Coordinates of C-alpha atoms and ligand atoms in Angstrom, one line a residue:
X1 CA -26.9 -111.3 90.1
X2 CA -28.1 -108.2 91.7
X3 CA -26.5 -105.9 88.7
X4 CA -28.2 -107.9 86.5
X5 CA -31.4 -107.6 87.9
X6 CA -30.8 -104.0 87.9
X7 CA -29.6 -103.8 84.2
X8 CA -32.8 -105.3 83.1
X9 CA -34.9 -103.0 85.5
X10 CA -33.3 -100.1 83.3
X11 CA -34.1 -101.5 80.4
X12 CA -37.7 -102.2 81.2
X13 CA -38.1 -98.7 81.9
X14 CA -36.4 -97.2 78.9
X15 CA -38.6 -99.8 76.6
X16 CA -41.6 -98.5 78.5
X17 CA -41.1 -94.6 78.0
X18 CA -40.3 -95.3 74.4
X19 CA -43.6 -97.4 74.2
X20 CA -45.7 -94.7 76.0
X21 CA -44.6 -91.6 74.5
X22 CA -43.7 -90.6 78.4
X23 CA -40.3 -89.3 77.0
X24 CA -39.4 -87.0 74.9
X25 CA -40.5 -87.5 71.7
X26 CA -44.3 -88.8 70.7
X27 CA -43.5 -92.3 69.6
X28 CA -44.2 -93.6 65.7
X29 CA -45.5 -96.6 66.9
X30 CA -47.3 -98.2 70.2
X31 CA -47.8 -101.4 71.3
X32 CA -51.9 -101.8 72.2
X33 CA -52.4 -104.5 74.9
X34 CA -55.8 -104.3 76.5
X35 CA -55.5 -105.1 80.2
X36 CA -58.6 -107.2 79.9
X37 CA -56.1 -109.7 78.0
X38 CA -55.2 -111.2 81.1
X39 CA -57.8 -113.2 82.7
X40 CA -58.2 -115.3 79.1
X41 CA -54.6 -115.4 78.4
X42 CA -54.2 -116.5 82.3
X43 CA -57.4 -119.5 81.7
X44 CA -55.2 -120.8 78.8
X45 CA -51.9 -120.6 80.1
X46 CA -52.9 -122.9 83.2
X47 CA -55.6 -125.0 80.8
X48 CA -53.3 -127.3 79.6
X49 CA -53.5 -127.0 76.5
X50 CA -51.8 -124.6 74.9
X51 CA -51.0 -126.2 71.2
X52 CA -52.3 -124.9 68.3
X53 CA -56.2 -125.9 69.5
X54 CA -59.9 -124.9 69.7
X55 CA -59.0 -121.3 70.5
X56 CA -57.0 -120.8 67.1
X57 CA -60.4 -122.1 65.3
X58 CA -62.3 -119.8 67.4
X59 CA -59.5 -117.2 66.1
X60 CA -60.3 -117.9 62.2
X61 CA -64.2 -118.1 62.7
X62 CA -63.5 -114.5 64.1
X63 CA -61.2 -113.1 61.3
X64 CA -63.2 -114.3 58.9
X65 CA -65.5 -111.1 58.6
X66 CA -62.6 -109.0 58.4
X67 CA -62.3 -110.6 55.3
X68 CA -65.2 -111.6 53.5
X69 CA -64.2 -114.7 53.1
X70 CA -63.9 -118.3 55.7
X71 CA -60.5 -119.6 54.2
X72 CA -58.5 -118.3 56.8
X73 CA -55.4 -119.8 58.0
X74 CA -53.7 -118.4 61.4
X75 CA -49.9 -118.5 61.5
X76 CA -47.5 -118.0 63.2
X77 CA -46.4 -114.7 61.9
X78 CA -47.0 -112.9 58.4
X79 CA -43.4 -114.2 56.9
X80 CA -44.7 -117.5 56.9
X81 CA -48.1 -116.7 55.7
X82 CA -46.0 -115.3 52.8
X83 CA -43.6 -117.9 52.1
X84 CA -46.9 -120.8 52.6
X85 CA -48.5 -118.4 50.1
X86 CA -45.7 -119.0 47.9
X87 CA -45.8 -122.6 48.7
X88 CA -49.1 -123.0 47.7
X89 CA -48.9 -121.2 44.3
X90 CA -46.0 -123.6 43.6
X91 CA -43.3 -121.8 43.0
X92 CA -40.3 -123.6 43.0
X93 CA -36.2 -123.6 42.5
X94 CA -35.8 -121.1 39.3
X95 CA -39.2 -119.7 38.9
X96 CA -39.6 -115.9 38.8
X97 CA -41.8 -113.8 40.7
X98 CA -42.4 -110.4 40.3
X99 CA -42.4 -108.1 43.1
X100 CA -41.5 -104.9 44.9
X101 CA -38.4 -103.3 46.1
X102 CA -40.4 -101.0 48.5
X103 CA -41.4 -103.1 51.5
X104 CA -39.8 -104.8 54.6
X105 CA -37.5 -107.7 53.7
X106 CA -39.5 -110.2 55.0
X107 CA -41.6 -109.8 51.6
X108 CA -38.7 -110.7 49.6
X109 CA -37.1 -113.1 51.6
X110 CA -39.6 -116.2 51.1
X111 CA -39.4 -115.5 47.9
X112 CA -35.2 -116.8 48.1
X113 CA -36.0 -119.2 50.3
X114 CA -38.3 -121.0 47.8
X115 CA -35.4 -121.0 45.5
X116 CA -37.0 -118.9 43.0
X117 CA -35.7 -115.6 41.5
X118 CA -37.0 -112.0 42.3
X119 CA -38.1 -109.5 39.0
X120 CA -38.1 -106.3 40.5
X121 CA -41.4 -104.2 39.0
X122 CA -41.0 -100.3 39.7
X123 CA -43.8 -98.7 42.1
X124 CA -45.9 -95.5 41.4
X125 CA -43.8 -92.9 43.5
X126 CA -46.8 -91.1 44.5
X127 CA -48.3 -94.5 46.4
X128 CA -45.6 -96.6 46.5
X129 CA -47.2 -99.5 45.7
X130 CA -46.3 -101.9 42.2
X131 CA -46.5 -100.1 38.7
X132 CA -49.3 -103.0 37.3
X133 CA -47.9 -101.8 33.6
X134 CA -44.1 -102.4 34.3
X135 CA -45.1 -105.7 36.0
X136 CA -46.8 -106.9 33.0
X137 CA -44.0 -105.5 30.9
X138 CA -41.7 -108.2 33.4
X139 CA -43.6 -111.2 32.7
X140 CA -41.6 -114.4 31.2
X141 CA -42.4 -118.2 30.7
X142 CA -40.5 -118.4 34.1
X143 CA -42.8 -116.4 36.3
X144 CA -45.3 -118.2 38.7
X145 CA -46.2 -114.8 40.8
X146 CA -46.8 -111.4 41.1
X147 CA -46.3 -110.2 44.8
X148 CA -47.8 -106.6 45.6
X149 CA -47.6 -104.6 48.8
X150 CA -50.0 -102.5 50.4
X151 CA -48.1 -99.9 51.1
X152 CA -48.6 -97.9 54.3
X153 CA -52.4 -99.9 54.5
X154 CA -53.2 -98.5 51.1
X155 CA -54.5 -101.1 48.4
X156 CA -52.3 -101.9 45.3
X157 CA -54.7 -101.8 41.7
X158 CA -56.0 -104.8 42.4
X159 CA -58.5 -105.1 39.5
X160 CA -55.7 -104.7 36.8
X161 CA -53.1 -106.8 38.6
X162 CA -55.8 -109.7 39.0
X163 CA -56.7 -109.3 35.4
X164 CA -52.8 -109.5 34.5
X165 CA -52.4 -112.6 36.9
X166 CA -55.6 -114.5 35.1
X167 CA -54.1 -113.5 31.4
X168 CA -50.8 -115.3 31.9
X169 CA -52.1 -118.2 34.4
X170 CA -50.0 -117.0 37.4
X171 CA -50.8 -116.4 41.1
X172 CA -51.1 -112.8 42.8
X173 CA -50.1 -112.9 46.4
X174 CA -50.7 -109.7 48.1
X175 CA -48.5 -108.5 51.1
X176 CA -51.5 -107.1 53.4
X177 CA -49.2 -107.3 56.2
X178 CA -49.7 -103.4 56.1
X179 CA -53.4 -103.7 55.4
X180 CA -55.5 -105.3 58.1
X181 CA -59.2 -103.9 57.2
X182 CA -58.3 -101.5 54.3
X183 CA -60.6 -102.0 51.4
X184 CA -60.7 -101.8 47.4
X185 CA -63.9 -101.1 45.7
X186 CA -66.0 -102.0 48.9
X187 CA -64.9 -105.2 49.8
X188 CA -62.0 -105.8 52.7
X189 CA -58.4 -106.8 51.4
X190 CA -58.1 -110.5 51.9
X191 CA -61.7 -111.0 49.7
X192 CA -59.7 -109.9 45.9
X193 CA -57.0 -112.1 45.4
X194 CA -55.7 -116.0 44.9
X195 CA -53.6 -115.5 48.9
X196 CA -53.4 -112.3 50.9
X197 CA -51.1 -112.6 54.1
X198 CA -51.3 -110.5 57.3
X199 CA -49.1 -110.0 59.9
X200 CA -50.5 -109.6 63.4
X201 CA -46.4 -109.0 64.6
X202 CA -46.2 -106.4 67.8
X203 CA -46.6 -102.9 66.5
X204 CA -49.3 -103.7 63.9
X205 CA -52.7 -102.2 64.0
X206 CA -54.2 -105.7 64.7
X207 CA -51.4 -107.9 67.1
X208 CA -51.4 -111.0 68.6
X209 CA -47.6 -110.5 70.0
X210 CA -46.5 -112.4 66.8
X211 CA -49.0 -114.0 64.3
X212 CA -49.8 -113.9 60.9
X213 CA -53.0 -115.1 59.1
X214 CA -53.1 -116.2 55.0
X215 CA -56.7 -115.8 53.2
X216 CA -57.1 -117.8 50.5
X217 CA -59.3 -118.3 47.6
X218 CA -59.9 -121.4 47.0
X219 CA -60.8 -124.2 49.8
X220 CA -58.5 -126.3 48.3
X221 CA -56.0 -123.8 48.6
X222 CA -56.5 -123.5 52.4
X223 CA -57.2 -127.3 52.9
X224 CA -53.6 -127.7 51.7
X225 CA -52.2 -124.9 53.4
X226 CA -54.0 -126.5 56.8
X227 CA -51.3 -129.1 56.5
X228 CA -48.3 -127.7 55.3
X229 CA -48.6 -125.5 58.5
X230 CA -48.2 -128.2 60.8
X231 CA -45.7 -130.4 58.8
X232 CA -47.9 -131.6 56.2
X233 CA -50.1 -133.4 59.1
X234 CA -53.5 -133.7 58.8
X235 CA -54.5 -133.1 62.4
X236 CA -58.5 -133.9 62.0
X237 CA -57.3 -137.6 60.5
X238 CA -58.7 -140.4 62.5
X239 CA -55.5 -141.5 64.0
X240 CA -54.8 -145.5 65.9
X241 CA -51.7 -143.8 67.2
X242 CA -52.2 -140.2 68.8
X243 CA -49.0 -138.9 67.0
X244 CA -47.2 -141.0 64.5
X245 CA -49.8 -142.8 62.2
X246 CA -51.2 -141.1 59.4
X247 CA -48.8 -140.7 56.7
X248 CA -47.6 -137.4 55.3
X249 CA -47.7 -137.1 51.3
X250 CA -45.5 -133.9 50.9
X251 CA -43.4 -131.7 53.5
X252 CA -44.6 -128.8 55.2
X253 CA -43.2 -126.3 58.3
X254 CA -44.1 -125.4 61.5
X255 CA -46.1 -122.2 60.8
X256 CA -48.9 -122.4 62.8
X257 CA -50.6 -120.0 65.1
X258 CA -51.2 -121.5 69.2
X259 CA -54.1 -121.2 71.2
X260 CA -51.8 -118.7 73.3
X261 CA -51.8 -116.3 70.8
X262 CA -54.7 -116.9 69.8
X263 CA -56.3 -115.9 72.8
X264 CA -54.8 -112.8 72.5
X265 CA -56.3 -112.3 69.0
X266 CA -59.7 -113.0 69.7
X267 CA -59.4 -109.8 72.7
X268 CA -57.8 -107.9 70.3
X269 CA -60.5 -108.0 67.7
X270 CA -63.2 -106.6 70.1
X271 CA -61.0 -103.2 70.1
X272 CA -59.2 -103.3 66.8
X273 CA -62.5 -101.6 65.0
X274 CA -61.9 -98.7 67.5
X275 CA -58.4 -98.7 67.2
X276 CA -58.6 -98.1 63.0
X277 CA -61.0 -95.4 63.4
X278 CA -58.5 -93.2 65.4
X279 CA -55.7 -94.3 63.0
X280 CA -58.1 -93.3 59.8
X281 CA -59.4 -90.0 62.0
X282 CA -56.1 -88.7 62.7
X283 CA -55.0 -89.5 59.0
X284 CA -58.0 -87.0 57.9
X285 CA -56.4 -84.5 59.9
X286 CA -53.3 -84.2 57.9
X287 CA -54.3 -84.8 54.7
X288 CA -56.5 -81.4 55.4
X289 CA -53.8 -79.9 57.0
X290 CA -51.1 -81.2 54.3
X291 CA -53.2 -80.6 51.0
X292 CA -51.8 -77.0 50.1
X293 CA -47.9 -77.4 51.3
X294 CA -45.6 -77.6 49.0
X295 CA -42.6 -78.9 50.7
X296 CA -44.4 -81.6 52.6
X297 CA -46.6 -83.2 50.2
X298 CA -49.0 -86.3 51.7
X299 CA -49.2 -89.3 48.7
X300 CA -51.7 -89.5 45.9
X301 CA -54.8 -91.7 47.0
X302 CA -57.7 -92.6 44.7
X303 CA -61.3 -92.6 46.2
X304 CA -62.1 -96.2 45.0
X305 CA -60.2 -97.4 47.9
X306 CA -59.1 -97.4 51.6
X307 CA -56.3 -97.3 53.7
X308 CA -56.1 -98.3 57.1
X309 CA -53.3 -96.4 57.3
X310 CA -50.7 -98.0 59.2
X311 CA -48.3 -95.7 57.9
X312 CA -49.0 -91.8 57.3
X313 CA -46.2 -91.3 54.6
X314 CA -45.7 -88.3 53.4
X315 CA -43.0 -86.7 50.7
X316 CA -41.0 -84.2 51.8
X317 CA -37.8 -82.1 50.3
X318 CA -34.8 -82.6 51.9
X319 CA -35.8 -85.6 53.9
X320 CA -32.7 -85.3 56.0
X321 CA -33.4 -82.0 57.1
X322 CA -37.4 -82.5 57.9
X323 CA -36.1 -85.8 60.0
X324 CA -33.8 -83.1 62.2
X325 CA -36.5 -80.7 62.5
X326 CA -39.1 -83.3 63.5
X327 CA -36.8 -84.8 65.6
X328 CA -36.1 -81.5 67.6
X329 CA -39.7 -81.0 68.0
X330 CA -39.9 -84.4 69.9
X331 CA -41.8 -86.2 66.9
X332 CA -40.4 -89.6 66.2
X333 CA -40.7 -90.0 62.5
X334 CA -39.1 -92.6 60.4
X335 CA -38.6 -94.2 56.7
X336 CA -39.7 -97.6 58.2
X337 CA -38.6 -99.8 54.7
X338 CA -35.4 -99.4 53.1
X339 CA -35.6 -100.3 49.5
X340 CA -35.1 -104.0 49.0
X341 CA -32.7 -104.3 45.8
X342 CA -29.6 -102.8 47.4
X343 CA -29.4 -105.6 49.9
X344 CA -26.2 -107.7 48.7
X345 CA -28.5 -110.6 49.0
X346 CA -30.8 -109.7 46.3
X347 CA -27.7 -108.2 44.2
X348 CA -28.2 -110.8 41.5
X349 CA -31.6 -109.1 40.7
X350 CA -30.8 -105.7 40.2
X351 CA -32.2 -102.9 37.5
X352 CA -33.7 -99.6 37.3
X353 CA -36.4 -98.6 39.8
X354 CA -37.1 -94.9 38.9
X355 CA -39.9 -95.1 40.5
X356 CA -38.2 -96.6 43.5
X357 CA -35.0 -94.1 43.1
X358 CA -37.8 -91.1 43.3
X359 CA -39.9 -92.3 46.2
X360 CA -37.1 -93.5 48.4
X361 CA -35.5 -90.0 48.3
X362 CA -38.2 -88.3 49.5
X363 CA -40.7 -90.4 51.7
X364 CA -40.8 -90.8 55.7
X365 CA -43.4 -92.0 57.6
X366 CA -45.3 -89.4 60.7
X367 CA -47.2 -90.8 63.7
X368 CA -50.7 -91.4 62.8
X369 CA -52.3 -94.4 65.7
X370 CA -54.4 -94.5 68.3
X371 CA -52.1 -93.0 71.4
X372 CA -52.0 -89.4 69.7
X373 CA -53.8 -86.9 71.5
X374 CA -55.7 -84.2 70.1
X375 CA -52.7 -82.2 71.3
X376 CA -49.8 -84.4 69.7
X377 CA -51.9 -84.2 66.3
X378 CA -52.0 -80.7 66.4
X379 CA -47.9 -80.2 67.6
X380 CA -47.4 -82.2 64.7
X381 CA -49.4 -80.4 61.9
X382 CA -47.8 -77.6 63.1
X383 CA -44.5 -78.6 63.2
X384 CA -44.7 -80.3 59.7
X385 CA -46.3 -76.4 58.3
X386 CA -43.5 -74.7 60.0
X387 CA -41.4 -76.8 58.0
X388 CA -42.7 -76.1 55.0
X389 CA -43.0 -72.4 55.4
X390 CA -39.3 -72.2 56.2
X391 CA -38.7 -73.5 52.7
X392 CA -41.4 -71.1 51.1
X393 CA -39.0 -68.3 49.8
X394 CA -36.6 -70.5 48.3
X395 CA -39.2 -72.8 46.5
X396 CA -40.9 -69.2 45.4
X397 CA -37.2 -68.0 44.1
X398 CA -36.4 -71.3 42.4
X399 CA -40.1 -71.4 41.2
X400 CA -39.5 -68.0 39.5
X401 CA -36.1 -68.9 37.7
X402 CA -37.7 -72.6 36.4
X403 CA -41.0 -72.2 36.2
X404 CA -41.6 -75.3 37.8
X405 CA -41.4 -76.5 41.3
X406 CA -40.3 -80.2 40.6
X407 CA -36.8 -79.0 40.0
X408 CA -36.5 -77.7 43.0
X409 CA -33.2 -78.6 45.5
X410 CA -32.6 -79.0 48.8
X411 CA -34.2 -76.1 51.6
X412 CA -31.6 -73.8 52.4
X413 CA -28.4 -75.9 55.0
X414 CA -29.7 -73.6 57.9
X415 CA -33.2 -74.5 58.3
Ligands
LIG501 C1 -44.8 -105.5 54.4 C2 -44.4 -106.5 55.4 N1 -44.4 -107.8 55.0 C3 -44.1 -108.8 55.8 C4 -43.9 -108.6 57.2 C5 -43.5 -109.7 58.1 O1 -44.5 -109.9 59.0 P1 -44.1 -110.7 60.4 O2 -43.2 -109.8 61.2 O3 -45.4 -111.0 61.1 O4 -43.4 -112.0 60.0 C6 -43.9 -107.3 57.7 C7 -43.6 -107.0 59.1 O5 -43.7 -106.0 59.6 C8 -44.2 -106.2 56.8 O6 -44.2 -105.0 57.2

C-alpha cells in the first residue's frame, strides 16, 4: 500500500513541474485554476445537489455575452457539443459532410458516429483553416454539412462558407473548440453560424475541467438540443411522477454539463477576459519579432478578424530540426493535430490534400498563454531568430542558384 502511495506521490509531482513550467523546459500549455474556485466548488459539492441544476443556467446566462447570442447549451465536453450539433442538423446514416483533415479527431469522429461519410475539403496552408472554394467544389446531393475549424483560435471565412451553406440548403457547424472569444467582422464566434461548439476541456483558454457549450441559431434549434442532452427529456415538463412520466418522442444522450462544473465555469469567466489578453499580448510579440525571418515564418492573418490564439503556429523549415533546437533551449513546442485522413479509421475517405500535405510538413505550435513571463517570451524569440539565422547562408546560397526561396530544402544536418 505504502509503494503505492509513494508511486502516486511521484507522479503528482512530475505532473506538477510539467504543469508549472518549474522543470526544464517552459511548458506549451498550463492548466489555469483560480484558488478562489474552492469555496463555490466546496458550497456545491456539500449542497446536495450536484445534477445538472440552477448553477448550469446561471452558467449559460453567463456565456451568453461571449457570444452574442442566448441559445447556449452547456455540455459536457465540446465532442458532444459537436456530435449534438450534427444531431441537430440531421445528418444521418450515409449523408456526407464536408470537413477538415487539420484538427483533433474528436472533430471527425462524431461525424462516423452519426453514420454519415466524411468529404475531406483541403485548407489554406498559410491559416490552416477550410479552402471555402474546394468545399464548394465537394458539394453532392448527399451532403447535409460543412464542418470548419478554427484553427489555432483564428476564424475560418465565415461570410463565404455561410453563403455556400444557404445556396445548397445545408448546415455549417463550426469547430470553435479552438476559438473561445475570437471574432470575425466584429462580432464573437458563436454569433455567425447555424451551431458553433466549444470545448471548455483542461488546457483550453476557457476550462471548466471538462465541458463543452453548443451556440445555436435558432431557438428551436436549442429547444431541441435542451433535450437530446439529457436523453430526449424535457426536464421543465410538469411531471405526476418525479422521474418516469413524461414521454420521450425521439432519443437523445447524456451530454449535459452539472452544476459541478458549472461552478467552476462561472469562476472562470471573471478571469478568462484577463487570461486572453496575455495570450493575444504575447502573440503581438512574435508576430513583430517573426515578420522578417525567413525560416520561421508566423501564418497569414487577415485584419477582418481575430484570433484568440490558443495556438501560436508558426511554419518553419525543417520542422524536425527547429523541434530539437527548441527543445534544447528548454521550450516545449509541439504539432498539437496530426492530420486526420491517415487515421485507418477514416481510410475509406481518402484524396489529395495539398494544402494539408504543405501545411503539415511545416507547422508546429510555440508557447503563447498566460504563465510566460516577460523573460520566457523573450528566450523564446530569441531562440526561434537564432534558428533562423543559422539557416540564413544556406537559404541566401539556394536563393542565389533558384531565384526563389520556396524551393528551398532542409537547413544544413548540423544545425
Ligand atoms: C478542434 C477540437 N475539436 C474538438 C475537441 C474536443 O473537445 P473536448 O475535449 O472538450 O471533447 C477538441 C479538444 O481539444 C479540439 O481541439
Amino acid at each position: 500500500m505504502q509503494s503505492v502511495d509513494k508511486s502516486m506521490q511521484s507522479v503528482d509531482e512530475s505532473v506538477k513541474k510539467l504543469l508549472s513550467g518549474e522543470g526544464k523546459n517552459i511548458p506549451l500549455f498550463k492548466v489555469f485554476i483560480p484558488e478562489s474556485v474552492m469555496e463555490p466548488l466546496r458550497k456545491v459539492l456539500l449542497s446536495g445537489y450536484i445534477g445538472e441544476g440552477p448553477r448550469v443556467e446561471e452558467f449559460e446566462r453567463q456565456l451568453a455575452p461571449w457570444f452574442d447570442t442566448d441559445n447556449v447549451l452547456a455540455l459536457n465536453n465540446g465532442t458532444a457539443a459537436l456530435q449534438l450539433a450534427l444531431r441537430l442538423a440531421n445528418v444521418g446514416y450515409g449523408d456526407e459532410v464536408i470537413s477538415t483533415a487539420m484538427t483533433c479527431s474528436a472533430t471527425n469522429e462524431p461525424i462516423l458516429a452519426m453514420g454519415a461519410k466524411i468529404v475531406w475539403a483541403d485548407i489554406d496552408p498559410w491559416t490552416g483553416n477550410i479552402d471555402y472554394k474546394d468545399a464548394a467544389e465537394k458539394i453532392t446531393p448527399k451532403t447535409k454539412a460543412i464542418m470548419c475549424v478554427h484553427w489555432g483560435g483564428y476564424p475560418c471565412d465565415l461570410d463565404e462558407l455561410n453563403a455556400i451553406a444557404a445556396e445548397h440548403g445545408i448546415k455549417l457547424i463550426e469547430d470553435a473548440c479552438h476559438a473561445f472569444s475570437s471574432t470575425y467582422h466584429g462580432k464573437p464566434i458563436g454569433s455567425h453560424s447555424d451551431f458553433a461548439c466549444f470545448s471548455f476541456q483542461a488546457i483550453k483558454e476557457m476550462t471548466t475541467v471538462d465541458g463543452g457549450a453548443l451556440v445555436c441559431k435558432s431557438r428551436a434549434d436549442r429547444e431541441r438540443g435542451r433535450l437530446l442532452r439529457w436523453y430526449g427529456i424535457d426536464r421543465k415538463s410538469k411531471r405526476k411522477d418525479l422521474r418516469c412520466e413524461a414521454d420521450i418522442v425521439e432519443y437523445g444522450y447524456k451530454f449535459h454539463m452539472n452544476d459541478v462544473t458549472a461552478v467552476i465555469g462561472l469562476e472562470q469567466l471573471k478571469y478568462v477576459g484577463k487570461t486572453i489578453e496575455k495570450y493575444r499580448a504575447n502573440a503581438a510579440r512574435y508576430n513583430e519579432a517573426f515578420k522578417n525571418l525567413k525560416a520561421v515564418r508566423p501564418l497569414r492573418y487577415k485584419d477582418d478578424r481575430t484570433s484568440v490564439y490558443w495556438l501560436y503556429t508558426i511554419r518553419v523549415k525543417n520542422r524536425q530540426k527547429f523541434m530539437e533546437h527548441m527543445e534544447k533551449a528548454g521550450v516545449t513546442v509541439s504539432q498539437v493535430h496530426a492530420r486526420n485522413d491517415t487515421h485507418t479509421m477514416f481510410k475509406d475517405f481518402r484524396t489529395d490534400l495539398p494544402g494539408v500535405d504543405e501545411f503539415t510538413s511545416e507547422q508546429v505550435s510555440i508557447p503563447v498563454g498566460w504563465w510566460l513571463t516577460d523573460k520566457d517570451l523573450t528566450h523564446i524569440i530569441n531562440a526561434a531568430v537564432e534558428y533562423d539565422r543559422r539557416c540564413r547562408p544556406r537559404v541566401q546560397e539556394i536563393r542565389k542558384r533558384s531565384g526563389k526561396y520556396e524551393k528551398t530544402p532542409a537547413p544544413p544536418a548540423n544545425l
